mmCIF file with all atom_site columns, C-alpha atoms and ligand atoms in Angstrom:
data_model
loop_
_atom_site.group_PDB
_atom_site.id
_atom_site.type_symbol
_atom_site.label_atom_id
_atom_site.label_alt_id
_atom_site.label_comp_id
_atom_site.label_asym_id
_atom_site.label_entity_id
_atom_site.label_seq_id
_atom_site.pdbx_PDB_ins_code
_atom_site.Cartn_x
_atom_site.Cartn_y
_atom_site.Cartn_z
_atom_site.occupancy
_atom_site.B_iso_or_equiv
_atom_site.pdbx_formal_charge
_atom_site.auth_seq_id
_atom_site.auth_comp_id
_atom_site.auth_asym_id
_atom_site.auth_atom_id
_atom_site.pdbx_PDB_model_num
ATOM   1   C  CA  . MET A 1 1   ? -22.805 -9.800  -1.001  1.00 36.00 ? 25  MET A CA  1
ATOM   2   C  CA  . LYS A 1 2   ? -26.013 -9.167  1.545   1.00 38.00 ? 26  LYS A CA  1
ATOM   3   C  CA  . ILE A 1 3   ? -25.827 -6.754  3.900   1.00 39.00 ? 27  ILE A CA  1
ATOM   4   C  CA  . ASP A 1 4   ? -28.386 -6.968  6.786   1.00 40.00 ? 28  ASP A CA  1
ATOM   5   C  CA  . GLY A 1 5   ? -29.497 -5.080  9.963   1.00 39.00 ? 29  GLY A CA  1
ATOM   6   C  CA  . ASP A 1 6   ? -26.878 -7.306  11.790  1.00 41.00 ? 30  ASP A CA  1
ATOM   7   C  CA  . PHE A 1 7   ? -24.303 -6.154  10.026  1.00 43.00 ? 31  PHE A CA  1
ATOM   8   C  CA  . ASN A 1 8   ? -22.620 -3.363  12.621  1.00 46.00 ? 32  ASN A CA  1
ATOM   9   C  CA  . ASN A 1 9   ? -19.138 -2.764  10.645  1.00 58.00 ? 33  ASN A CA  1
ATOM   10  C  CA  . ILE A 1 10  ? -20.191 -0.551  7.883   1.00 60.00 ? 34  ILE A CA  1
ATOM   11  C  CA  . ASP A 1 11  ? -16.825 1.284   8.379   1.00 67.00 ? 35  ASP A CA  1
ATOM   12  C  CA  . ALA A 1 12  ? -14.706 -1.879  7.910   1.00 64.00 ? 36  ALA A CA  1
ATOM   13  C  CA  . LEU A 1 13  ? -17.043 -3.103  4.632   1.00 61.00 ? 37  LEU A CA  1
ATOM   14  C  CA  . GLY A 1 14  ? -15.905 0.611   3.138   1.00 68.00 ? 38  GLY A CA  1
ATOM   15  C  CA  . ASP A 1 15  ? -12.625 0.173   4.057   1.00 66.00 ? 39  ASP A CA  1
ATOM   16  C  CA  . ASP A 1 16  ? -12.127 -3.272  2.149   1.00 66.00 ? 40  ASP A CA  1
ATOM   17  C  CA  . HIS A 1 17  ? -14.274 -1.808  -0.934  1.00 64.00 ? 41  HIS A CA  1
ATOM   18  C  CA  . ILE A 1 18  ? -17.130 -4.401  -1.040  1.00 63.00 ? 42  ILE A CA  1
ATOM   19  C  CA  . GLY A 1 19  ? -20.169 -2.895  -2.461  1.00 63.00 ? 43  GLY A CA  1
ATOM   20  C  CA  . SER A 1 20  ? -23.641 -4.159  -1.708  1.00 62.00 ? 44  SER A CA  1
ATOM   21  C  CA  . SER A 1 21  ? -25.293 -4.384  -4.679  1.00 70.00 ? 45  SER A CA  1
ATOM   22  C  CA  . SER A 1 22  ? -25.131 -4.069  -8.348  1.00 83.00 ? 46  SER A CA  1
ATOM   23  C  CA  . GLU A 1 23  ? -27.497 -1.221  -8.519  1.00 91.00 ? 47  GLU A CA  1
ATOM   24  C  CA  . THR A 1 24  ? -26.402 1.967   -7.394  1.00 95.00 ? 48  THR A CA  1
ATOM   25  C  CA  . PRO A 1 25  ? -27.839 2.602   -4.062  1.00 93.00 ? 49  PRO A CA  1
ATOM   26  C  CA  . LEU A 1 26  ? -30.378 5.549   -4.820  1.00 94.00 ? 50  LEU A CA  1
ATOM   27  C  CA  . ARG A 1 27  ? -33.258 6.692   -2.614  1.00 94.00 ? 51  ARG A CA  1
ATOM   28  C  CA  . ALA A 1 28  ? -36.350 7.189   -4.128  1.00 93.00 ? 52  ALA A CA  1
ATOM   29  C  CA  . ASP A 1 29  ? -36.587 10.731  -3.418  1.00 95.00 ? 53  ASP A CA  1
ATOM   30  C  CA  . ALA A 1 30  ? -33.172 11.084  -5.269  1.00 94.00 ? 54  ALA A CA  1
ATOM   31  C  CA  . PHE A 1 31  ? -34.620 13.489  -7.931  1.00 94.00 ? 55  PHE A CA  1
ATOM   32  C  CA  . GLU A 1 32  ? -37.089 15.453  -5.803  1.00 96.00 ? 56  GLU A CA  1
ATOM   33  C  CA  . LEU A 1 33  ? -34.496 18.739  -5.709  1.00 96.00 ? 57  LEU A CA  1
ATOM   34  C  CA  . SER A 1 34  ? -33.656 20.175  -9.155  1.00 96.00 ? 58  SER A CA  1
ATOM   35  C  CA  . ASN A 1 35  ? -29.720 20.372  -9.658  1.00 96.00 ? 59  ASN A CA  1
ATOM   36  C  CA  . LYS A 1 36  ? -29.897 23.960  -9.111  1.00 97.00 ? 60  LYS A CA  1
ATOM   37  C  CA  . GLU A 1 37  ? -31.072 23.071  -5.453  1.00 98.00 ? 61  GLU A CA  1
ATOM   38  C  CA  . LYS A 1 38  ? -28.408 20.272  -5.236  1.00 98.00 ? 62  LYS A CA  1
ATOM   39  C  CA  . ILE A 1 39  ? -25.437 22.861  -6.144  1.00 98.00 ? 63  ILE A CA  1
ATOM   40  C  CA  . ASP A 1 40  ? -26.752 25.403  -3.513  1.00 98.00 ? 64  ASP A CA  1
ATOM   41  C  CA  . SER A 1 41  ? -27.096 22.849  -0.395  1.00 98.00 ? 65  SER A CA  1
ATOM   42  C  CA  . ILE A 1 42  ? -24.014 21.181  -1.214  1.00 98.00 ? 66  ILE A CA  1
ATOM   43  C  CA  . LYS A 1 43  ? -22.261 24.416  -1.187  1.00 98.00 ? 67  LYS A CA  1
ATOM   44  C  CA  . GLU A 1 44  ? -23.077 25.071  2.194   1.00 98.00 ? 68  GLU A CA  1
ATOM   45  C  CA  . ASP A 1 45  ? -21.908 21.416  3.026   1.00 98.00 ? 69  ASP A CA  1
ATOM   46  C  CA  . VAL A 1 46  ? -18.776 21.712  1.592   1.00 98.00 ? 70  VAL A CA  1
ATOM   47  C  CA  . LYS A 1 47  ? -18.259 25.522  3.322   1.00 98.00 ? 71  LYS A CA  1
ATOM   48  C  CA  . HIS A 1 48  ? -18.889 23.641  6.475   1.00 98.00 ? 72  HIS A CA  1
ATOM   49  C  CA  . ILE A 1 49  ? -16.209 20.972  6.106   1.00 98.00 ? 73  ILE A CA  1
ATOM   50  C  CA  . LEU A 1 50  ? -13.935 23.530  4.909   1.00 98.00 ? 74  LEU A CA  1
ATOM   51  C  CA  . GLU A 1 51  ? -14.623 26.163  8.125   1.00 98.00 ? 75  GLU A CA  1
ATOM   52  C  CA  . THR A 1 52  ? -14.524 23.313  10.646  1.00 98.00 ? 76  THR A CA  1
ATOM   53  C  CA  . LEU A 1 53  ? -10.947 22.024  9.299   1.00 98.00 ? 77  LEU A CA  1
ATOM   54  C  CA  . GLY A 1 54  ? -9.783  25.925  10.308  1.00 98.00 ? 78  GLY A CA  1
ATOM   55  C  CA  . LEU A 1 55  ? -9.661  27.034  6.822   1.00 98.00 ? 79  LEU A CA  1
ATOM   56  C  CA  . ASP A 1 56  ? -10.270 30.980  6.247   1.00 98.00 ? 80  ASP A CA  1
ATOM   57  C  CA  . LEU A 1 57  ? -12.951 31.061  3.224   1.00 97.00 ? 81  LEU A CA  1
ATOM   58  C  CA  . LYS A 1 58  ? -12.474 34.939  2.950   1.00 97.00 ? 82  LYS A CA  1
ATOM   59  C  CA  . ASP A 1 59  ? -9.416  33.905  1.232   1.00 97.00 ? 83  ASP A CA  1
ATOM   60  C  CA  . ASP A 1 60  ? -9.271  34.768  -2.490  1.00 97.00 ? 84  ASP A CA  1
ATOM   61  C  CA  . SER A 1 61  ? -7.688  31.152  -3.332  1.00 97.00 ? 85  SER A CA  1
ATOM   62  C  CA  . LEU A 1 62  ? -10.499 29.582  -0.999  1.00 97.00 ? 86  LEU A CA  1
ATOM   63  C  CA  . LYS A 1 63  ? -13.564 31.753  -1.740  1.00 97.00 ? 87  LYS A CA  1
ATOM   64  C  CA  . GLY A 1 64  ? -14.689 30.154  -4.746  1.00 97.00 ? 88  GLY A CA  1
ATOM   65  C  CA  . THR A 1 65  ? -13.786 26.400  -3.642  1.00 98.00 ? 89  THR A CA  1
ATOM   66  C  CA  . PRO A 1 66  ? -17.360 25.385  -2.041  1.00 98.00 ? 90  PRO A CA  1
ATOM   67  C  CA  . ASN A 1 67  ? -19.407 26.681  -5.227  1.00 98.00 ? 91  ASN A CA  1
ATOM   68  C  CA  . ARG A 1 68  ? -17.167 24.858  -7.492  1.00 98.00 ? 92  ARG A CA  1
ATOM   69  C  CA  . VAL A 1 69  ? -16.944 21.791  -5.776  1.00 98.00 ? 93  VAL A CA  1
ATOM   70  C  CA  . ALA A 1 70  ? -20.491 21.546  -5.340  1.00 98.00 ? 94  ALA A CA  1
ATOM   71  C  CA  . LYS A 1 71  ? -20.802 22.446  -9.390  1.00 98.00 ? 95  LYS A CA  1
ATOM   72  C  CA  . MET A 1 72  ? -18.481 19.804  -10.066 1.00 98.00 ? 96  MET A CA  1
ATOM   73  C  CA  . PHE A 1 73  ? -19.935 17.033  -8.062  1.00 98.00 ? 97  PHE A CA  1
ATOM   74  C  CA  . VAL A 1 74  ? -23.700 17.464  -9.569  1.00 98.00 ? 98  VAL A CA  1
ATOM   75  C  CA  . ASN A 1 75  ? -22.672 18.327  -12.916 1.00 97.00 ? 99  ASN A CA  1
ATOM   76  C  CA  . GLU A 1 76  ? -19.264 16.657  -13.534 1.00 97.00 ? 100 GLU A CA  1
ATOM   77  C  CA  . ILE A 1 77  ? -17.747 13.573  -11.256 1.00 97.00 ? 101 ILE A CA  1
ATOM   78  C  CA  . PHE A 1 78  ? -21.538 12.554  -9.869  1.00 98.00 ? 102 PHE A CA  1
ATOM   79  C  CA  . GLY A 1 79  ? -23.447 13.677  -13.238 1.00 97.00 ? 103 GLY A CA  1
ATOM   80  C  CA  . GLY A 1 80  ? -24.045 9.867   -14.203 1.00 97.00 ? 104 GLY A CA  1
ATOM   81  C  CA  . LEU A 1 81  ? -26.850 9.934   -11.325 1.00 97.00 ? 105 LEU A CA  1
ATOM   82  C  CA  . ASP A 1 82  ? -28.588 11.853  -13.191 1.00 94.00 ? 106 ASP A CA  1
ATOM   83  C  CA  . PRO A 1 83  ? -31.092 9.556   -15.666 1.00 92.00 ? 107 PRO A CA  1
ATOM   84  C  CA  . ASN A 1 84  ? -31.519 12.245  -18.223 1.00 92.00 ? 108 ASN A CA  1
ATOM   85  C  CA  . LYS A 1 85  ? -27.722 12.273  -18.844 1.00 94.00 ? 109 LYS A CA  1
ATOM   86  C  CA  . LYS A 1 86  ? -27.910 8.375   -19.953 1.00 94.00 ? 110 LYS A CA  1
ATOM   87  C  CA  . PRO A 1 87  ? -26.673 7.930   -23.607 1.00 93.00 ? 111 PRO A CA  1
ATOM   88  C  CA  . ASP A 1 88  ? -29.544 7.336   -25.715 1.00 87.00 ? 112 ASP A CA  1
ATOM   89  C  CA  . ALA A 1 89  ? -29.900 3.767   -26.459 1.00 75.00 ? 113 ALA A CA  1
ATOM   90  C  CA  . SER A 1 90  ? -30.287 3.731   -30.377 1.00 80.00 ? 114 SER A CA  1
ATOM   91  C  CA  . THR A 1 91  ? -28.469 1.035   -32.381 1.00 84.00 ? 115 THR A CA  1
ATOM   92  C  CA  . PHE A 1 92  ? -28.200 0.606   -36.160 1.00 83.00 ? 116 PHE A CA  1
ATOM   93  C  CA  . GLU A 1 93  ? -28.953 -2.821  -38.301 1.00 82.00 ? 117 GLU A CA  1
ATOM   94  C  CA  . ASN A 1 94  ? -25.530 -5.023  -38.845 1.00 78.00 ? 118 ASN A CA  1
ATOM   95  C  CA  . LYS A 1 95  ? -25.523 -4.274  -42.296 1.00 74.00 ? 119 LYS A CA  1
ATOM   96  C  CA  . TYR A 1 96  ? -22.275 -6.060  -42.863 1.00 71.00 ? 120 TYR A CA  1
ATOM   97  C  CA  . ARG A 1 97  ? -23.702 -9.103  -41.247 1.00 72.00 ? 121 ARG A CA  1
ATOM   98  C  CA  . TYR A 1 98  ? -20.389 -9.025  -39.212 1.00 73.00 ? 122 TYR A CA  1
ATOM   99  C  CA  . GLU A 1 99  ? -20.927 -11.633 -36.780 1.00 75.00 ? 123 GLU A CA  1
ATOM   100 C  CA  . GLU A 1 100 ? -17.639 -12.049 -35.026 1.00 85.00 ? 124 GLU A CA  1
ATOM   101 C  CA  . MET A 1 101 ? -16.682 -10.272 -31.905 1.00 93.00 ? 125 MET A CA  1
ATOM   102 C  CA  . LEU A 1 102 ? -16.174 -6.400  -31.579 1.00 94.00 ? 126 LEU A CA  1
ATOM   103 C  CA  . VAL A 1 103 ? -13.987 -5.121  -28.898 1.00 95.00 ? 127 VAL A CA  1
ATOM   104 C  CA  . GLU A 1 104 ? -13.492 -1.183  -27.964 1.00 95.00 ? 128 GLU A CA  1
ATOM   105 C  CA  . LYS A 1 105 ? -10.597 -1.523  -25.526 1.00 95.00 ? 129 LYS A CA  1
ATOM   106 C  CA  . ASN A 1 106 ? -8.635  1.272   -23.533 1.00 95.00 ? 130 ASN A CA  1
ATOM   107 C  CA  . ILE A 1 107 ? -11.404 3.445   -23.039 1.00 97.00 ? 131 ILE A CA  1
ATOM   108 C  CA  . THR A 1 108 ? -10.474 5.725   -20.159 1.00 97.00 ? 132 THR A CA  1
ATOM   109 C  CA  . VAL A 1 109 ? -12.159 5.412   -16.815 1.00 97.00 ? 133 VAL A CA  1
ATOM   110 C  CA  . TYR A 1 110 ? -12.415 8.193   -14.669 1.00 98.00 ? 134 TYR A CA  1
ATOM   111 C  CA  . SER A 1 111 ? -14.680 7.321   -11.589 1.00 98.00 ? 135 SER A CA  1
ATOM   112 C  CA  . THR A 1 112 ? -14.995 8.261   -7.822  1.00 98.00 ? 136 THR A CA  1
ATOM   113 C  CA  . CYS A 1 113 ? -14.717 5.506   -5.029  1.00 96.00 ? 137 CYS A CA  1
ATOM   114 C  CA  . GLU A 1 114 ? -18.022 5.593   -3.213  1.00 96.00 ? 138 GLU A CA  1
ATOM   115 C  CA  . HIS A 1 115 ? -16.064 4.451   -0.061  1.00 94.00 ? 139 HIS A CA  1
ATOM   116 C  CA  . HIS A 1 116 ? -13.484 7.652   0.607   1.00 93.00 ? 140 HIS A CA  1
ATOM   117 C  CA  . LEU A 1 117 ? -14.688 9.819   -2.676  1.00 95.00 ? 141 LEU A CA  1
ATOM   118 C  CA  . LEU A 1 118 ? -11.434 9.568   -4.371  1.00 95.00 ? 142 LEU A CA  1
ATOM   119 C  CA  . PRO A 1 119 ? -10.507 8.979   -7.763  1.00 96.00 ? 143 PRO A CA  1
ATOM   120 C  CA  . ILE A 1 120 ? -10.334 5.923   -9.791  1.00 96.00 ? 144 ILE A CA  1
ATOM   121 C  CA  . VAL A 1 121 ? -8.453  5.745   -12.865 1.00 96.00 ? 145 VAL A CA  1
ATOM   122 C  CA  . GLY A 1 122 ? -8.192  3.217   -15.122 1.00 96.00 ? 146 GLY A CA  1
ATOM   123 C  CA  . ARG A 1 123 ? -9.119  1.664   -18.421 1.00 97.00 ? 147 ARG A CA  1
ATOM   124 C  CA  . ALA A 1 124 ? -12.161 -0.030  -19.820 1.00 97.00 ? 148 ALA A CA  1
ATOM   125 C  CA  . HIS A 1 125 ? -12.279 -3.023  -22.196 1.00 97.00 ? 149 HIS A CA  1
ATOM   126 C  CA  . VAL A 1 126 ? -15.497 -3.984  -23.539 1.00 97.00 ? 150 VAL A CA  1
ATOM   127 C  CA  . ALA A 1 127 ? -16.884 -6.448  -26.253 1.00 97.00 ? 151 ALA A CA  1
ATOM   128 C  CA  . TYR A 1 128 ? -19.740 -8.035  -27.521 1.00 96.00 ? 152 TYR A CA  1
ATOM   129 C  CA  . ILE A 1 129 ? -21.106 -10.112 -30.690 1.00 96.00 ? 153 ILE A CA  1
ATOM   130 C  CA  . SER A 1 130 ? -23.783 -8.624  -32.529 1.00 92.00 ? 154 SER A CA  1
ATOM   131 C  CA  . ASN A 1 131 ? -26.730 -10.735 -33.020 1.00 90.00 ? 155 ASN A CA  1
ATOM   132 C  CA  . GLY A 1 132 ? -28.383 -8.416  -35.573 1.00 89.00 ? 156 GLY A CA  1
ATOM   133 C  CA  . ASN A 1 133 ? -27.810 -5.030  -34.007 1.00 88.00 ? 157 ASN A CA  1
ATOM   134 C  CA  . VAL A 1 134 ? -24.500 -2.974  -33.566 1.00 89.00 ? 158 VAL A CA  1
ATOM   135 C  CA  . VAL A 1 135 ? -23.693 0.430   -31.591 1.00 90.00 ? 159 VAL A CA  1
ATOM   136 C  CA  . GLY A 1 136 ? -21.938 3.291   -32.734 1.00 86.00 ? 160 GLY A CA  1
ATOM   137 C  CA  . LEU A 1 137 ? -18.339 2.974   -31.177 1.00 83.00 ? 161 LEU A CA  1
ATOM   138 C  CA  . SER A 1 138 ? -18.747 6.312   -29.127 1.00 90.00 ? 162 SER A CA  1
ATOM   139 C  CA  . LYS A 1 139 ? -21.546 4.875   -27.559 1.00 93.00 ? 163 LYS A CA  1
ATOM   140 C  CA  . ILE A 1 140 ? -19.523 2.321   -26.007 1.00 96.00 ? 164 ILE A CA  1
ATOM   141 C  CA  . ASN A 1 141 ? -17.417 4.720   -24.341 1.00 96.00 ? 165 ASN A CA  1
ATOM   142 C  CA  . ARG A 1 142 ? -20.351 7.335   -23.108 1.00 96.00 ? 166 ARG A CA  1
ATOM   143 C  CA  . ILE A 1 143 ? -21.924 4.386   -21.599 1.00 97.00 ? 167 ILE A CA  1
ATOM   144 C  CA  . VAL A 1 144 ? -18.511 3.433   -19.842 1.00 98.00 ? 168 VAL A CA  1
ATOM   145 C  CA  . ASP A 1 145 ? -18.561 7.621   -18.813 1.00 98.00 ? 169 ASP A CA  1
ATOM   146 C  CA  . TYR A 1 146 ? -21.986 7.799   -17.505 1.00 98.00 ? 170 TYR A CA  1
ATOM   147 C  CA  . PHE A 1 147 ? -21.891 4.924   -15.100 1.00 98.00 ? 171 PHE A CA  1
ATOM   148 C  CA  . ALA A 1 148 ? -17.956 6.096   -14.291 1.00 98.00 ? 172 ALA A CA  1
ATOM   149 C  CA  . LYS A 1 149 ? -19.655 9.393   -13.404 1.00 98.00 ? 173 LYS A CA  1
ATOM   150 C  CA  . ARG A 1 150 ? -21.386 7.872   -10.003 1.00 98.00 ? 174 ARG A CA  1
ATOM   151 C  CA  . PRO A 1 151 ? -19.910 7.256   -6.459  1.00 98.00 ? 175 PRO A CA  1
ATOM   152 C  CA  . GLN A 1 152 ? -18.666 3.922   -7.329  1.00 97.00 ? 176 GLN A CA  1
ATOM   153 C  CA  . VAL A 1 153 ? -17.419 0.346   -6.583  1.00 96.00 ? 177 VAL A CA  1
ATOM   154 C  CA  . GLN A 1 154 ? -15.197 -1.198  -9.595  1.00 96.00 ? 178 GLN A CA  1
ATOM   155 C  CA  . GLU A 1 155 ? -17.358 -4.398  -9.269  1.00 96.00 ? 179 GLU A CA  1
ATOM   156 C  CA  . ARG A 1 156 ? -20.374 -2.528  -9.728  1.00 97.00 ? 180 ARG A CA  1
ATOM   157 C  CA  . LEU A 1 157 ? -19.064 -0.419  -12.462 1.00 98.00 ? 181 LEU A CA  1
ATOM   158 C  CA  . THR A 1 158 ? -18.369 -3.206  -14.543 1.00 98.00 ? 182 THR A CA  1
ATOM   159 C  CA  . ILE A 1 159 ? -21.640 -5.079  -14.219 1.00 97.00 ? 183 ILE A CA  1
ATOM   160 C  CA  . GLN A 1 160 ? -23.581 -1.805  -14.918 1.00 97.00 ? 184 GLN A CA  1
ATOM   161 C  CA  . ILE A 1 161 ? -21.606 -1.662  -18.102 1.00 97.00 ? 185 ILE A CA  1
ATOM   162 C  CA  . VAL A 1 162 ? -22.275 -4.784  -19.258 1.00 97.00 ? 186 VAL A CA  1
ATOM   163 C  CA  . LYS A 1 163 ? -26.169 -4.964  -18.125 1.00 96.00 ? 187 LYS A CA  1
ATOM   164 C  CA  . GLU A 1 164 ? -26.490 -1.479  -20.265 1.00 96.00 ? 188 GLU A CA  1
ATOM   165 C  CA  . LEU A 1 165 ? -24.810 -2.872  -23.055 1.00 96.00 ? 189 LEU A CA  1
ATOM   166 C  CA  . GLN A 1 166 ? -26.771 -6.291  -23.038 1.00 96.00 ? 190 GLN A CA  1
ATOM   167 C  CA  . ASN A 1 167 ? -29.766 -3.806  -22.941 1.00 94.00 ? 191 ASN A CA  1
ATOM   168 C  CA  . VAL A 1 168 ? -29.277 -1.660  -25.736 1.00 94.00 ? 192 VAL A CA  1
ATOM   169 C  CA  . LEU A 1 169 ? -27.960 -4.831  -28.114 1.00 94.00 ? 193 LEU A CA  1
ATOM   170 C  CA  . ASP A 1 170 ? -30.734 -7.365  -26.820 1.00 94.00 ? 194 ASP A CA  1
ATOM   171 C  CA  . THR A 1 171 ? -27.742 -9.774  -26.216 1.00 96.00 ? 195 THR A CA  1
ATOM   172 C  CA  . ASP A 1 172 ? -26.108 -11.581 -23.587 1.00 97.00 ? 196 ASP A CA  1
ATOM   173 C  CA  . ASP A 1 173 ? -22.960 -11.685 -25.183 1.00 98.00 ? 197 ASP A CA  1
ATOM   174 C  CA  . VAL A 1 174 ? -21.184 -8.689  -23.879 1.00 98.00 ? 198 VAL A CA  1
ATOM   175 C  CA  . ALA A 1 175 ? -17.911 -8.544  -21.635 1.00 98.00 ? 199 ALA A CA  1
ATOM   176 C  CA  . CYS A 1 176 ? -16.168 -6.012  -19.777 1.00 98.00 ? 200 CYS A CA  1
ATOM   177 C  CA  . VAL A 1 177 ? -12.836 -5.873  -17.968 1.00 97.00 ? 201 VAL A CA  1
ATOM   178 C  CA  . ILE A 1 178 ? -11.504 -2.734  -16.082 1.00 97.00 ? 202 ILE A CA  1
ATOM   179 C  CA  . ASP A 1 179 ? -8.116  -2.181  -14.806 1.00 96.00 ? 203 ASP A CA  1
ATOM   180 C  CA  . ALA A 1 180 ? -7.711  0.750   -12.683 1.00 96.00 ? 204 ALA A CA  1
ATOM   181 C  CA  . LYS A 1 181 ? -5.998  2.387   -9.746  1.00 94.00 ? 205 LYS A CA  1
ATOM   182 C  CA  . HIS A 1 182 ? -7.794  3.396   -6.616  1.00 93.00 ? 206 HIS A CA  1
ATOM   183 C  CA  . LEU A 1 183 ? -6.107  6.754   -5.275  1.00 92.00 ? 207 LEU A CA  1
ATOM   184 C  CA  . CYS A 1 184 ? -7.829  5.421   -1.886  1.00 88.00 ? 208 CYS A CA  1
ATOM   185 C  CA  . VAL A 1 185 ? -4.937  2.734   -2.001  1.00 83.00 ? 209 VAL A CA  1
ATOM   186 C  CA  . ASN A 1 186 ? -2.342  4.385   -3.879  1.00 76.00 ? 210 ASN A CA  1
ATOM   187 C  CA  . SER A 1 187 ? -2.074  7.753   -1.900  1.00 75.00 ? 211 SER A CA  1
ATOM   188 C  CA  . ARG A 1 188 ? -3.639  6.818   1.578   1.00 77.00 ? 212 ARG A CA  1
ATOM   189 C  CA  . GLY A 1 189 ? -3.833  4.027   3.872   1.00 76.00 ? 213 GLY A CA  1
ATOM   190 C  CA  . ILE A 1 190 ? -1.443  1.442   2.549   1.00 74.00 ? 214 ILE A CA  1
ATOM   191 C  CA  . ARG A 1 191 ? 0.098   3.764   -0.172  1.00 79.00 ? 215 ARG A CA  1
ATOM   192 C  CA  . ASP A 1 192 ? 0.410   1.129   -2.657  1.00 80.00 ? 216 ASP A CA  1
ATOM   193 C  CA  . ILE A 1 193 ? 1.513   3.192   -5.830  1.00 80.00 ? 217 ILE A CA  1
ATOM   194 C  CA  . GLU A 1 194 ? 1.764   0.022   -8.233  1.00 82.00 ? 218 GLU A CA  1
ATOM   195 C  CA  . SER A 1 195 ? -0.881  -1.732  -7.613  1.00 86.00 ? 219 SER A CA  1
ATOM   196 C  CA  . SER A 1 196 ? -4.220  -1.779  -9.417  1.00 90.00 ? 220 SER A CA  1
ATOM   197 C  CA  . THR A 1 197 ? -7.489  -3.968  -9.384  1.00 93.00 ? 221 THR A CA  1
ATOM   198 C  CA  . VAL A 1 198 ? -9.113  -5.778  -12.436 1.00 94.00 ? 222 VAL A CA  1
ATOM   199 C  CA  . THR A 1 199 ? -12.668 -6.824  -12.698 1.00 96.00 ? 223 THR A CA  1
ATOM   200 C  CA  . SER A 1 200 ? -14.460 -8.635  -15.270 1.00 96.00 ? 224 SER A CA  1
ATOM   201 C  CA  . GLU A 1 201 ? -17.868 -9.521  -16.140 1.00 97.00 ? 225 GLU A CA  1
ATOM   202 C  CA  . PHE A 1 202 ? -18.890 -11.965 -18.655 1.00 97.00 ? 226 PHE A CA  1
ATOM   203 C  CA  . GLY A 1 203 ? -22.034 -12.600 -20.379 1.00 97.00 ? 227 GLY A CA  1
ATOM   204 C  CA  . GLY A 1 204 ? -23.910 -15.173 -22.670 1.00 98.00 ? 228 GLY A CA  1
ATOM   205 C  CA  . LYS A 1 205 ? -21.124 -16.629 -25.039 1.00 97.00 ? 229 LYS A CA  1
ATOM   206 C  CA  . PHE A 1 206 ? -18.439 -15.046 -23.059 1.00 98.00 ? 230 PHE A CA  1
ATOM   207 C  CA  . LYS A 1 207 ? -18.962 -17.492 -20.124 1.00 97.00 ? 231 LYS A CA  1
ATOM   208 C  CA  . GLU A 1 208 ? -17.399 -19.880 -22.705 1.00 97.00 ? 232 GLU A CA  1
ATOM   209 C  CA  . LYS A 1 209 ? -13.601 -20.500 -22.261 1.00 97.00 ? 233 LYS A CA  1
ATOM   210 C  CA  . GLU A 1 210 ? -12.640 -19.961 -26.024 1.00 96.00 ? 234 GLU A CA  1
ATOM   211 C  CA  . THR A 1 211 ? -14.847 -16.744 -26.354 1.00 97.00 ? 235 THR A CA  1
ATOM   212 C  CA  . ARG A 1 212 ? -13.229 -15.399 -23.507 1.00 96.00 ? 236 ARG A CA  1
ATOM   213 C  CA  . LYS A 1 213 ? -9.692  -16.398 -24.495 1.00 96.00 ? 237 LYS A CA  1
ATOM   214 C  CA  . GLU A 1 214 ? -10.527 -14.579 -27.716 1.00 96.00 ? 238 GLU A CA  1
ATOM   215 C  CA  . PHE A 1 215 ? -11.280 -11.567 -25.822 1.00 97.00 ? 239 PHE A CA  1
ATOM   216 C  CA  . LEU A 1 216 ? -8.910  -11.328 -23.549 1.00 95.00 ? 240 LEU A CA  1
ATOM   217 C  CA  . ASP A 1 217 ? -5.985  -12.034 -26.303 1.00 95.00 ? 241 ASP A CA  1
ATOM   218 C  CA  . TYR A 1 218 ? -7.290  -8.992  -28.039 1.00 94.00 ? 242 TYR A CA  1
ATOM   219 C  CA  . ILE A 1 219 ? -6.628  -6.809  -25.063 1.00 93.00 ? 243 ILE A CA  1
ATOM   220 C  CA  . GLN A 1 220 ? -3.438  -7.918  -24.530 1.00 88.00 ? 244 GLN A CA  1
ATOM   221 C  CA  . LEU A 1 221 ? -2.587  -6.601  -28.768 1.00 77.00 ? 245 LEU A CA  1
ATOM   222 C  CA  . ASP A 1 222 ? -0.262  -3.329  -28.472 1.00 70.00 ? 246 ASP A CA  1
ATOM   223 C  CA  . THR A 1 223 ? -2.271  -0.830  -30.939 1.00 66.00 ? 247 THR A CA  1
ATOM   224 C  CA  . GLN A 1 224 ? 0.341   1.524   -32.442 1.00 61.00 ? 248 GLN A CA  1
ATOM   225 C  CA  . PHE A 1 225 ? -0.768  4.351   -34.402 1.00 65.00 ? 249 PHE A CA  1
HETATM 226 ZN ZN1 . ZN  B 2 .   ? -11.435 3.867   -1.501  1.00 76.81 ? 25  ZN  B ZN1 1
#
């Protein structure tokens, strides 16, 4: 969806969870401040919000909140905005000549809705077909986590994971399905506890019906330990 200057209903766009691009909309000067400077600045902003709400920040329980939230934003839940934290892209040669599909399923997703700054919690299922390169399995989890740790739109997260793995593995044959609950839907607004959102992105061979079905069948398998 394209947003242009005529679009004057930005609130409705956010309320409907419609994203504008598959790239995270970062400004050119996004990394001019150090992480330490960002924490110091955000700390004052959080303080301002809590004080505006009428809270007494001299209270022992609230005293540390601005600093705690600022550190959490910069280092943890939005840490994936920092390109230095991107998982390194090393791959291995596929020595086993394994040419079938590899599926990594039930990867935990903790992200944050960029329209309400509330959690998105769910599972990602990722698959690829090797063209000679393979990645360590934990690398897939780390890639999911890196892109999840941003203000996100679930569709964009799904696409970013696929694009990154296509890059790393040097193949189009990558797919991702995410099934997640948005706390902004579950806990406020319409307050629907049961609903979850499923998004998918199928690249290369996964656009073919058979391959896609095989992947979706693997996801359905109930893995017992
Ligand atoms: Zn939301």
